[in-house]
Short mmCIF file of C-alpha atoms and ligand atoms in Angstrom, two decimals:
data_model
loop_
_atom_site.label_atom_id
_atom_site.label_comp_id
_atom_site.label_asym_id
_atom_site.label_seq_id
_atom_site.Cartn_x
_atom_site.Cartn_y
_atom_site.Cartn_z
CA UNK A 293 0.00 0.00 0.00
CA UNK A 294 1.26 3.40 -1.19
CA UNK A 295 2.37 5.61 2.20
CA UNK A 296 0.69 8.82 1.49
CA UNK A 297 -3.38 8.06 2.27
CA UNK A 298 -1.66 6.88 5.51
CA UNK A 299 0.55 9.46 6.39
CA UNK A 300 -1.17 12.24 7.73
CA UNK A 301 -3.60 13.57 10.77
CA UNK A 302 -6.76 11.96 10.63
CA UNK A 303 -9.33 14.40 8.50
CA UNK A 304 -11.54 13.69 12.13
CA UNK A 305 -8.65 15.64 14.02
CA UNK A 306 -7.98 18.46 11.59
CA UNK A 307 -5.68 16.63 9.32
CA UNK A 308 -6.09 16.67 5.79
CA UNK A 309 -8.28 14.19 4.31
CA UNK A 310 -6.87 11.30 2.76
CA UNK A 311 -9.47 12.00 -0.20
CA UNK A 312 -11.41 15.05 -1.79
CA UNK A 313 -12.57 13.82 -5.35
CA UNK A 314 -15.44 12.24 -5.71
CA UNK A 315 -16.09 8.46 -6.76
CA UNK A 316 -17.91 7.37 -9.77
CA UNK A 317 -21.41 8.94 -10.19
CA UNK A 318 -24.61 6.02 -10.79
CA UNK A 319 -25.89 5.32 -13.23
CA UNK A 320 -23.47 5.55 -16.53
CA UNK A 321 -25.55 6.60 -19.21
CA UNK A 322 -25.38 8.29 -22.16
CA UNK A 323 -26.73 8.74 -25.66
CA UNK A 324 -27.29 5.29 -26.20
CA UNK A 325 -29.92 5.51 -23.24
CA UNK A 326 -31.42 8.58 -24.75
CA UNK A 327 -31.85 6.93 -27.66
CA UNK A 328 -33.43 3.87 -26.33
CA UNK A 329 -35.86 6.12 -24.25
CA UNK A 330 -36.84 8.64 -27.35
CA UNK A 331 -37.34 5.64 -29.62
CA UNK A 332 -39.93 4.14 -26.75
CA UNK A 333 -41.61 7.66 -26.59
CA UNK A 334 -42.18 8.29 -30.10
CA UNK A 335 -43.52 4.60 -31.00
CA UNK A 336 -46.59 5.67 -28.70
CA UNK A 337 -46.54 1.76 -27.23
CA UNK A 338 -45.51 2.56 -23.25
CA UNK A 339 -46.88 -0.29 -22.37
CA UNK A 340 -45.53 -3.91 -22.59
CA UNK A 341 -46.73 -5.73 -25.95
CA UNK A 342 -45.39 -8.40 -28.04
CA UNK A 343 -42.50 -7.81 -29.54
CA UNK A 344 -41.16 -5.11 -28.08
CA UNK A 345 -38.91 -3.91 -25.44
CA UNK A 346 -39.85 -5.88 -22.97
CA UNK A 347 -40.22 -9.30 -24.91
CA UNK A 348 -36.51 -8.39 -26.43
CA UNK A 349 -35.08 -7.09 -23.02
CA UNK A 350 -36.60 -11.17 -21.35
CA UNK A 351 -35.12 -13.07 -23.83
CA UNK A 352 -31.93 -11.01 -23.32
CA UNK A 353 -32.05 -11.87 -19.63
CA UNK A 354 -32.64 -15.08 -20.13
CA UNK A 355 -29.80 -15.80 -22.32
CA UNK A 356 -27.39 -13.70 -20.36
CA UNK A 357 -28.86 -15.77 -17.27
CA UNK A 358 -28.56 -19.25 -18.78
CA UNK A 359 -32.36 -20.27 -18.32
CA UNK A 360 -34.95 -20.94 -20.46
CA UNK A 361 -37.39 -18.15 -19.48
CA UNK A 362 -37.30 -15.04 -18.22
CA UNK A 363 -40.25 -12.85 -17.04
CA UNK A 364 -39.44 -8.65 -16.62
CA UNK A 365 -41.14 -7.54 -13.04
CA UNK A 366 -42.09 -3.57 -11.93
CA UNK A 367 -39.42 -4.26 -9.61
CA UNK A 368 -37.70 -7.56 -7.13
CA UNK A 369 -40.40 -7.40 -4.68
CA UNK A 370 -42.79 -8.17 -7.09
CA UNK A 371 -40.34 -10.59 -8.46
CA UNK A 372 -40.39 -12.54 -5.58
CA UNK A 373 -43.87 -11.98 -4.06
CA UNK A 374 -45.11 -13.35 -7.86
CA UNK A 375 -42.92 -16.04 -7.78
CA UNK A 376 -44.11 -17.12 -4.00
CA UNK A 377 -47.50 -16.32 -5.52
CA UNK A 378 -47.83 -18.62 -8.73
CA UNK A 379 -46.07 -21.60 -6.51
CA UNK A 380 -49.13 -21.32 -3.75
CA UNK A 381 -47.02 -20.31 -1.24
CA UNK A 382 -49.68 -19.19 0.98
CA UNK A 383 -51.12 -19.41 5.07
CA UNK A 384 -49.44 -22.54 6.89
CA UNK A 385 -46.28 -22.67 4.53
CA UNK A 386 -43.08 -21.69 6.09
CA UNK A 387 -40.38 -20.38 4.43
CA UNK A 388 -36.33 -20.40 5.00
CA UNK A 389 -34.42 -17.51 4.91
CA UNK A 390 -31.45 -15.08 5.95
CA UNK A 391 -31.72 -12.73 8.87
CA UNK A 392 -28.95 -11.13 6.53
CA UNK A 393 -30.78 -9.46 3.88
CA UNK A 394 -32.89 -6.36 2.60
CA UNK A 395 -36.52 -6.22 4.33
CA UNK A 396 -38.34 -7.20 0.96
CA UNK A 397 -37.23 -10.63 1.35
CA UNK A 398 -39.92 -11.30 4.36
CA UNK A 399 -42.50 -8.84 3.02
CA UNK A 400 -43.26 -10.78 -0.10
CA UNK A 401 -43.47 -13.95 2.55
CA UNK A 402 -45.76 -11.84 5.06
CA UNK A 403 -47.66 -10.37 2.25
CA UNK A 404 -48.39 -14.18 1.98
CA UNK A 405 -49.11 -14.70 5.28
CA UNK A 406 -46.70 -17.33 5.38
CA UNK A 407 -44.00 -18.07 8.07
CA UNK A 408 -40.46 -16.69 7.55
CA UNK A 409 -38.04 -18.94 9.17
CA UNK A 410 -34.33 -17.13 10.02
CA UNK A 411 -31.20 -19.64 9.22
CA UNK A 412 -28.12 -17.59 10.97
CA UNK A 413 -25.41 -15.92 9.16
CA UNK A 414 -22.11 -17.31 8.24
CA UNK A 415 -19.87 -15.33 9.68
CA UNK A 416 -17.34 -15.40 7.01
CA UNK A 417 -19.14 -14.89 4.04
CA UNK A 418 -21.99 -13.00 5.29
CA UNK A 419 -24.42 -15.46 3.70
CA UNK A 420 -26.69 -17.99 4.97
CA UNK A 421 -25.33 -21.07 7.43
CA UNK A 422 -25.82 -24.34 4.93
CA UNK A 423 -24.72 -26.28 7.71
CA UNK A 424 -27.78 -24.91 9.91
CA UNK A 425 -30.77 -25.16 7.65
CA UNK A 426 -31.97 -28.83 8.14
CA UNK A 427 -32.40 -28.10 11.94
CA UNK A 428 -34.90 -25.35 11.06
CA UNK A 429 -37.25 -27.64 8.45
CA UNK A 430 -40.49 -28.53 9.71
CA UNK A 431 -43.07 -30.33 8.09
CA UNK A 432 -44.73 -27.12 6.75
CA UNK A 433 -41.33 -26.22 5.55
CA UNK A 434 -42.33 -24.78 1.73
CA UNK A 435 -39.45 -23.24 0.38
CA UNK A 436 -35.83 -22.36 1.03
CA UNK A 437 -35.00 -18.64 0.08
CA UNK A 438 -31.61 -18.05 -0.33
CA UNK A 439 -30.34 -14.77 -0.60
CA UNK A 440 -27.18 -14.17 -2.42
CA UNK A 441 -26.06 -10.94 -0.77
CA UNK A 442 -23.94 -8.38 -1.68
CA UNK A 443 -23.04 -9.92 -4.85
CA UNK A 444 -21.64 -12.85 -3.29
CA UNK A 445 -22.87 -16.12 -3.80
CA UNK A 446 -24.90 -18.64 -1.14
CA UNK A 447 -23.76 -22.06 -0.74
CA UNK A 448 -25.64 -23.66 -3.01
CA UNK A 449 -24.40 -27.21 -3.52
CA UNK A 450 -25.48 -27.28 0.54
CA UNK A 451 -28.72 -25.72 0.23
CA UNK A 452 -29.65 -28.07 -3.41
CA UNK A 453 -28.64 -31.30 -1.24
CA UNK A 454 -31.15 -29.98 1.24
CA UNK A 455 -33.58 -29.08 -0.71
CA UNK A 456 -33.36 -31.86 -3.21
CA UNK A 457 -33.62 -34.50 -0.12
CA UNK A 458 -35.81 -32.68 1.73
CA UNK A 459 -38.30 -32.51 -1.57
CA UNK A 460 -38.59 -28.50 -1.08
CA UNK A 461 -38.69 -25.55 -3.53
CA UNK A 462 -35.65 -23.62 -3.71
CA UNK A 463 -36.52 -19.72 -4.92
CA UNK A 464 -33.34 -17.62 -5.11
CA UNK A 465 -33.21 -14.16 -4.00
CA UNK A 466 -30.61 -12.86 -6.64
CA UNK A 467 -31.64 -9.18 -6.33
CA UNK A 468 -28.14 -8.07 -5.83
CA UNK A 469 -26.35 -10.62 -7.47
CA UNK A 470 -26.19 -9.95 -11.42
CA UNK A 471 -23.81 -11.98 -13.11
CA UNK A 472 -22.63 -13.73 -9.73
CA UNK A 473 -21.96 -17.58 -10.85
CA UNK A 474 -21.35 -20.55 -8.74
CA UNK A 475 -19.39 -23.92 -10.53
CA UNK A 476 -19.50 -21.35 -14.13
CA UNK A 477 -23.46 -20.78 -14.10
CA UNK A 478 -25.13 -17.90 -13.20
CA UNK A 479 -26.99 -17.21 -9.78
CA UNK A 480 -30.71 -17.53 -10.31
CA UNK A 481 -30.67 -20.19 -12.61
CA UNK A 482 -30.03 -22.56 -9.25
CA UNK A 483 -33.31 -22.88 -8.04
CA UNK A 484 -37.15 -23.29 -9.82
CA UNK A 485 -36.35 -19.98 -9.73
CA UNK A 486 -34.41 -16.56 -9.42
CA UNK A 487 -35.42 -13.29 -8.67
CA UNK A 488 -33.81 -10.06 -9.54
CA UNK A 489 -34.15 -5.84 -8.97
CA UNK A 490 -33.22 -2.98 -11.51
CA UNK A 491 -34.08 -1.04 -8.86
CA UNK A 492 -31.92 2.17 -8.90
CA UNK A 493 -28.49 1.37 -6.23
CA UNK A 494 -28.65 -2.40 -8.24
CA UNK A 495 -25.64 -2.93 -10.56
CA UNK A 496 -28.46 -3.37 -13.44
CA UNK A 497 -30.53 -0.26 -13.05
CA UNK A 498 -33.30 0.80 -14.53
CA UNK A 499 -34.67 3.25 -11.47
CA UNK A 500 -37.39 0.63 -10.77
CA UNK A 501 -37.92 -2.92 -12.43
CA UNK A 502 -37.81 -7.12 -11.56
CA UNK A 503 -37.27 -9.86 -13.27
CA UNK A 504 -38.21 -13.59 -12.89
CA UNK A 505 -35.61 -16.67 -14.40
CA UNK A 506 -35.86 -20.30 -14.44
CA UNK A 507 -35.66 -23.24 -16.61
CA UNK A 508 -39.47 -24.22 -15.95
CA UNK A 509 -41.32 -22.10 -18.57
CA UNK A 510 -44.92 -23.71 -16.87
CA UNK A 511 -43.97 -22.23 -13.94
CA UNK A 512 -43.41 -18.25 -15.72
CA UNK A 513 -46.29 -18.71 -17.35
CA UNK A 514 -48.17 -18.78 -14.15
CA UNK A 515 -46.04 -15.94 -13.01
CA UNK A 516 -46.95 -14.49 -16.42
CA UNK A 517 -49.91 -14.62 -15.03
CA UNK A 518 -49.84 -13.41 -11.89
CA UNK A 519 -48.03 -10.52 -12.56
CA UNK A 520 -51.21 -9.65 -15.68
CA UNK A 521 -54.10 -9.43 -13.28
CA UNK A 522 -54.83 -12.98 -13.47
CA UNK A 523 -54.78 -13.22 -17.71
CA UNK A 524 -52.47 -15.17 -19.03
CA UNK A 525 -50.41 -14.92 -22.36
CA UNK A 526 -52.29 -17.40 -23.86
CA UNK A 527 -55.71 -16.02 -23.40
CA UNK A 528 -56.76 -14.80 -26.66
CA UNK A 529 -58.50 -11.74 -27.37
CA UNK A 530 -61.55 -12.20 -26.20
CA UNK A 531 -61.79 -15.22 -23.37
CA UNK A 532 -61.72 -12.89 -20.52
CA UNK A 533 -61.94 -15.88 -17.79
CA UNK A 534 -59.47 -15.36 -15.04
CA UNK A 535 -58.01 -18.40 -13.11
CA UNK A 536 -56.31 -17.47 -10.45
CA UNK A 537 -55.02 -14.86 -8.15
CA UNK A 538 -53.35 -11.70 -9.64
CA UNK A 539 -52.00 -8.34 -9.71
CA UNK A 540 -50.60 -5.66 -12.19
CA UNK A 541 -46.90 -5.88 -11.44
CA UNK A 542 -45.86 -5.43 -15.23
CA UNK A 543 -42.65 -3.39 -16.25
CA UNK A 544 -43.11 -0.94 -18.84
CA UNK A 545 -41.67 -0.18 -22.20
CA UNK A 546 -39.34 2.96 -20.65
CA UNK A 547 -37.66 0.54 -18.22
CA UNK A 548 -37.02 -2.44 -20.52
CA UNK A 549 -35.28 -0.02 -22.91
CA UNK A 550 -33.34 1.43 -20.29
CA UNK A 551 -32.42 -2.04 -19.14
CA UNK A 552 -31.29 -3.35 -23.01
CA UNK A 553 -28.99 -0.28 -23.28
CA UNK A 554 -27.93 -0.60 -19.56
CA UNK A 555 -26.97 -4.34 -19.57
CA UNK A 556 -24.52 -3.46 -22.50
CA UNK A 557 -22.36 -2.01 -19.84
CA UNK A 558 -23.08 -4.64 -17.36
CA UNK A 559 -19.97 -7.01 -18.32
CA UNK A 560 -17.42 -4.18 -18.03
CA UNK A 561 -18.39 -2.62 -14.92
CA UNK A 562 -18.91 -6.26 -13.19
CA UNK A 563 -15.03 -6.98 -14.08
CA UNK A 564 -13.97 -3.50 -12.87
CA UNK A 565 -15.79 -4.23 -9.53
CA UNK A 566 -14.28 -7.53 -9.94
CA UNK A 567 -10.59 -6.57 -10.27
CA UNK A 568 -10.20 -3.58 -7.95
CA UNK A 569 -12.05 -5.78 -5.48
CA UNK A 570 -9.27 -8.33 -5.54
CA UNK A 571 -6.81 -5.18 -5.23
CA UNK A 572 -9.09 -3.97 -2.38
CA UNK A 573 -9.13 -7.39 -0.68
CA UNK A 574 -5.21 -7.67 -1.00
CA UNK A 575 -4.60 -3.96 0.77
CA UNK A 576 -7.63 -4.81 3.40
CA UNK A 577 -6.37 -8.29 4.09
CA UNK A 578 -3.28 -6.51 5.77
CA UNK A 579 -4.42 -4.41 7.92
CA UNK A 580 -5.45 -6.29 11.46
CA UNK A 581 -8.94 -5.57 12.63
CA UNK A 582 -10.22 -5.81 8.99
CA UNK A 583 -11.38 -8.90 7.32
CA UNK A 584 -13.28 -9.06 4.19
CA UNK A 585 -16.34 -11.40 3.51
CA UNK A 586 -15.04 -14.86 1.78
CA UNK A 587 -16.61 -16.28 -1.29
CA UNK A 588 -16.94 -20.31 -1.11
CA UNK A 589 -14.88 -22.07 -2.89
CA UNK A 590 -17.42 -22.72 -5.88
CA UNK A 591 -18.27 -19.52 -6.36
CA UNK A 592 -16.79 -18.74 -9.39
CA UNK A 593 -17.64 -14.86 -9.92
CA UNK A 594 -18.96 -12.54 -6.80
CA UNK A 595 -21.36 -9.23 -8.42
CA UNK A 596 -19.58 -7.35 -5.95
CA UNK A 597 -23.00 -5.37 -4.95
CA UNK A 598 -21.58 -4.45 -2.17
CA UNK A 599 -18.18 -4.77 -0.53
CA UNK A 600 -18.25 -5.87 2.72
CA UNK A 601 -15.57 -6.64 5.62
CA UNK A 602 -15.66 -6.95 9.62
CA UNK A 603 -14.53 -4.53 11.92
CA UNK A 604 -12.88 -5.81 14.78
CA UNK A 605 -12.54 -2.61 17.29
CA UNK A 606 -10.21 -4.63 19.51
CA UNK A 607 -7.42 -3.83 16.79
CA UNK A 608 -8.44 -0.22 16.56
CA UNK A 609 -7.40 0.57 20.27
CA UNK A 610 -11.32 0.45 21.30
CA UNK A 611 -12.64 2.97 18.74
CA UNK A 612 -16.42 2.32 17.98
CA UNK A 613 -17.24 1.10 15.01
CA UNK A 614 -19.71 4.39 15.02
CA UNK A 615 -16.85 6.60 15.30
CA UNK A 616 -14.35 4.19 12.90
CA UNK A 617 -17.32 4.81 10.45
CA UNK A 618 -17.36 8.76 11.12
CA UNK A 619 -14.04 8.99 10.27
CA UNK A 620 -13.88 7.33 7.16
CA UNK A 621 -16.28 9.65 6.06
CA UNK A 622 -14.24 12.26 7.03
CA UNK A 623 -11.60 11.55 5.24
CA UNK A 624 -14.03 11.30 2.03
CA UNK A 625 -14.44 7.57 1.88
CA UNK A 626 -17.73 6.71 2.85
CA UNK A 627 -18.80 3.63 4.15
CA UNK A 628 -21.60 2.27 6.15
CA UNK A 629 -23.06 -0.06 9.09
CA UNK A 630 -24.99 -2.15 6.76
CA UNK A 631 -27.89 -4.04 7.85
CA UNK A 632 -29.18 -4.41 11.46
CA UNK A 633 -30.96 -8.02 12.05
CA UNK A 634 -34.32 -8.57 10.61
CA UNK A 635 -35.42 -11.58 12.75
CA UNK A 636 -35.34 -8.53 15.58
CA UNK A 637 -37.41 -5.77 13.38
CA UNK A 638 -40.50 -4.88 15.25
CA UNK A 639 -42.20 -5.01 12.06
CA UNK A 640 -42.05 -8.84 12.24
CA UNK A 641 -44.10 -8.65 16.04
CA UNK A 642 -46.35 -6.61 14.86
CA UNK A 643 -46.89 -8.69 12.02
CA UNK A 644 -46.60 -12.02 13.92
CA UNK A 645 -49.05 -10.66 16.48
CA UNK A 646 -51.62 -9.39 14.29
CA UNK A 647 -54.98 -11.03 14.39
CA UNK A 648 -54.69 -12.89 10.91
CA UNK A 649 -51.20 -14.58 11.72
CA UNK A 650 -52.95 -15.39 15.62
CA UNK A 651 -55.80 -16.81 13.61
CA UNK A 652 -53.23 -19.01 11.05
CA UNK A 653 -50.96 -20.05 12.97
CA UNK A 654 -52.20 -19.92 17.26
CA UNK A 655 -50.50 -18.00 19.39
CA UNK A 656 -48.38 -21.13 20.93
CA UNK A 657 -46.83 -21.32 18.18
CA UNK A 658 -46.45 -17.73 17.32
CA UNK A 659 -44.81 -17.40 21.13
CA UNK A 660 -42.29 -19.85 20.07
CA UNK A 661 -40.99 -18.46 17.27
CA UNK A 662 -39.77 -15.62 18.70
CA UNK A 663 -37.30 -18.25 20.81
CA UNK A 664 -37.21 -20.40 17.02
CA UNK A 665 -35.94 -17.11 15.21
CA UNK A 666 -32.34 -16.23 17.94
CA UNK A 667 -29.35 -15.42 15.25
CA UNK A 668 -26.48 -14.82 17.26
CA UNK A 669 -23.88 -14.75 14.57
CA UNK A 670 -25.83 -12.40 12.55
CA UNK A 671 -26.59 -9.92 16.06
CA UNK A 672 -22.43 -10.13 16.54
CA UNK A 673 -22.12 -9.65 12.54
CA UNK A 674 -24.31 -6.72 12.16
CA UNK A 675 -22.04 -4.96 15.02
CA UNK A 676 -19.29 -5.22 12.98
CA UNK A 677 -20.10 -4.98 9.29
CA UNK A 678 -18.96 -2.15 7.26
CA UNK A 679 -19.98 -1.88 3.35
CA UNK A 680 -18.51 0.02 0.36
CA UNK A 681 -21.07 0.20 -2.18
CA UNK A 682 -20.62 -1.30 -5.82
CA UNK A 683 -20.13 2.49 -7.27
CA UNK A 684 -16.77 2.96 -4.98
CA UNK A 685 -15.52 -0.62 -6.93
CA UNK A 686 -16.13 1.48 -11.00
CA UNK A 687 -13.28 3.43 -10.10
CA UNK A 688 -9.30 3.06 -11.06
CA UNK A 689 -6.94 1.17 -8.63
CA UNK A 690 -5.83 4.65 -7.03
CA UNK A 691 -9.14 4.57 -5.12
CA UNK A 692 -8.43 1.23 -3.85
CA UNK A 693 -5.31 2.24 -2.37
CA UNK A 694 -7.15 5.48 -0.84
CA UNK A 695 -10.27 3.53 0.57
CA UNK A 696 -7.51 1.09 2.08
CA UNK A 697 -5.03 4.20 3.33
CA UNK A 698 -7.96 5.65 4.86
CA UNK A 699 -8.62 2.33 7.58
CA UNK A 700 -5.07 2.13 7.83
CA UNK A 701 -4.40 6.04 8.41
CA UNK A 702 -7.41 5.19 10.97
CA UNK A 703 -5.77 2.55 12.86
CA UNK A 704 -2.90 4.32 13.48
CA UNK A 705 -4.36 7.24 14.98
CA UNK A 706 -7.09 5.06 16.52
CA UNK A 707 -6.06 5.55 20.08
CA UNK A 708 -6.43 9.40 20.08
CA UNK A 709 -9.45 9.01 17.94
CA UNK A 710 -11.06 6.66 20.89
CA UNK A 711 -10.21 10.03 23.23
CA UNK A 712 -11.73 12.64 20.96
C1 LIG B 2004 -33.31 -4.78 -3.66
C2 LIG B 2004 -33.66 -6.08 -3.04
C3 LIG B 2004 -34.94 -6.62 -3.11
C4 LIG B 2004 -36.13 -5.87 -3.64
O1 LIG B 2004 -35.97 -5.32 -4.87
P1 LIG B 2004 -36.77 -3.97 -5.28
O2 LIG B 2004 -36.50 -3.86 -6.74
O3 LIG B 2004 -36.20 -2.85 -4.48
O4 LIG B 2004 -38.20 -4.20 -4.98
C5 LIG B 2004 -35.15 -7.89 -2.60
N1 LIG B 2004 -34.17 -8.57 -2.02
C6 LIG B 2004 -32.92 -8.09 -1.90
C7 LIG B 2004 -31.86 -8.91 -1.26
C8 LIG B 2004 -32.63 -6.81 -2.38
O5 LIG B 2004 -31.41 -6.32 -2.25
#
């Protein structure tokens, strides 16, 4: 590592930062993207239709994602509250998951009013604990929901064992996770099937949008439906009978554009992530106190969403992670906390004690899961995480050395930042 980002007062105590430019801006757009979006706005069809954006911006996906079909969501809530949805997940069902992951992951399963069922947190990859889901599967057991987070990838020849033995669905939460691949294949094209966002911090981006994959075209056909207030694609013209449940969760023209012109960048700014991670995760890796999250050894390619290591304060002569966090901002490298645990969110008592969940599920039960649902890996984890998000990574290797100079410039003064 370079000496100058470390030399130097901390920016905290009057010292000059370490950095004043600013990182890359999100998105990267430019003509092509205007382009796209004037060609949308003059054809007068906003709306999805065959043939068009969306239809070419699916089949896009889908090739890009290795699966047969692909279907294009308003955004990776929808994704996954269709996909839940068209497989009957529904009152009764539980469902495995994370306590290490955005909120929408347990809304589309409470939406349901179905059971979400927290698996701790590796501690070294931030990802789920393979080795603790079969303790957690009941007999209502529906579905396992891994969530590859941060860009990194689950460990999914555990969780396909499980599920495969254990005769249960596997739906993959893939939102942040673009391009990620485990054994050579992309994430999402694991389980029946993945669900992505385009929503606007995602390394795809289209300011909102979803999309469905998976090798099972039956099964995106009922999404299909689903998603097209209860009509499918094969309805014709003038059969108006509707079959099932549904909602209007379609993406429209604007987006899919966006998204075609978009995913031509995709493949260069994943490798940039890519390689001044690795440069990142060579400076970090020296500095005690600071370990980044591990991949598994099958995971082949990590989206780099977000870049995330553990803070251990012990190293930094006591300083709170709080104040460790402060004064990386301070010395214009931001970075923060990351998530606090979900299993502990009093939206999920709220939820759990609300007279339809009493009614399901009896409040025994509903009294137990609260003693069920203890993570205390993740509660230890979410003390300690920090994140860099994926924009930070588009940069040159120069920034890698400053975000690294920064945590060690920190370190050494850490003892006088503790006083102050
Ligand atoms: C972003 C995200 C979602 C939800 O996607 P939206 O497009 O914001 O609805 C779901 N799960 C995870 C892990 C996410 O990061």
């Amino acid at each position: 590592m370079p000496r100058g980002p470390i030399d130097g007062k901390p920016a905290l105590l009057g010292g000059a930062p370490v950095r004043t430019a600013k990182f890359p801006s999100w998105p990267v757009q430019d003509s092509l993207e205007t382009g796209s979006l004037h060609e949308v706005l003059k054809s007068g069809k906003w709306g999805r239709g065959t043939g068009q954006a969306v239809n070419r911006f699916e089949a896009a996906y889908a090739a890009k994602m290795g699966t047969k079909a692909c279907l294009a969501t308003a955004n990776g809530t929808s994704a996954l509250l269709t996909t839940l949805s068209a497989l009957g997940i529904g009152p009764g069902d539980e469902v495995i998951v994370p306590p290490y992951t955005f909120v929408a992951t347990i809304n589309t399963i409470l939406q349901n009013f179905a059971l979400p069922v927290f698996v701790d947190t590796d501690r070294e990859t931030f990802q789920i604990d393979a080795s603790k889901i079969e303790r957690a599967i009941t007999p209502q057991t529906a579905v396992l929901m891994p969530v590859h987070l941060g860009g990194n990838v689950a460990d999914l020849d555990a969780i396909l064992t499980i599920a495969d033995k254990r005769k249960l669905t596997v739906i993959e939460d893939a939102c942040q996770s673009h391009l990620a691949e485990w054994r050579g294949r992309k994430v999402g094209s694991f389980g029946r099937a993945g669900c992505f966002s385009f929503q606007a911090s995602k390394n795809l981006n289209s300011g909102e949008g979803g999309a469905i994959v998976s090798n099972d075209e039956e099964l995106i056909e009922q999404c299909f439906a689903f998603h097209n207030n209860s009509r499918g694609r094969k309805t014709s013209g003038t059969d108006f009978s509707y079959r099932q449940r549904g909602l209007n969760l379609r993406l429209t023209e604007f987006q899919a554009a966006l998204l075609l012109a978009q995913m031509s960048r995709l493949d260069d700014q994943s490798r940039r992530r890519e390689t001044n991670a690795a440069a990142l995760t060579a400076m970090l890796g020296q500095i005690p106190g600071i370990a980044p999250a591990k991949s598994y050894a099958n995971c082949t390619r990590n989206a780099y969403h977000l870049y995330m290591f553990r803070y251990d304060l012990a190293q930094f002569a006591g300083l709170p992670r709080s104040r460790f966090l402060q004064a990386m901002a301070a010395e214009g490298v931001p970075c923060s906390g990351g998530y606090s645990p979900l299993n502990r969110e009093p939206l999920l008592k709220n939820v759990l004690m609300s007279k339809g969940y009493q009614r399901i599920y009896g409040e025994k039960r509903l009294k137990a899961w609260f003693e069920q649902n203890q993570c205390p890996v993740n509660d230890a984890l979410c003390q300690e995480a920090v994140w860099f998000t994926q924009t930070m990574l588009l940069g040159e290797k120069s920034d890698m050395e400053q975000m690294a100079g920064a945590v060690a410039r920190i370190q050494r003064h850490a003892a006088d930042l503790a006083k102050g």
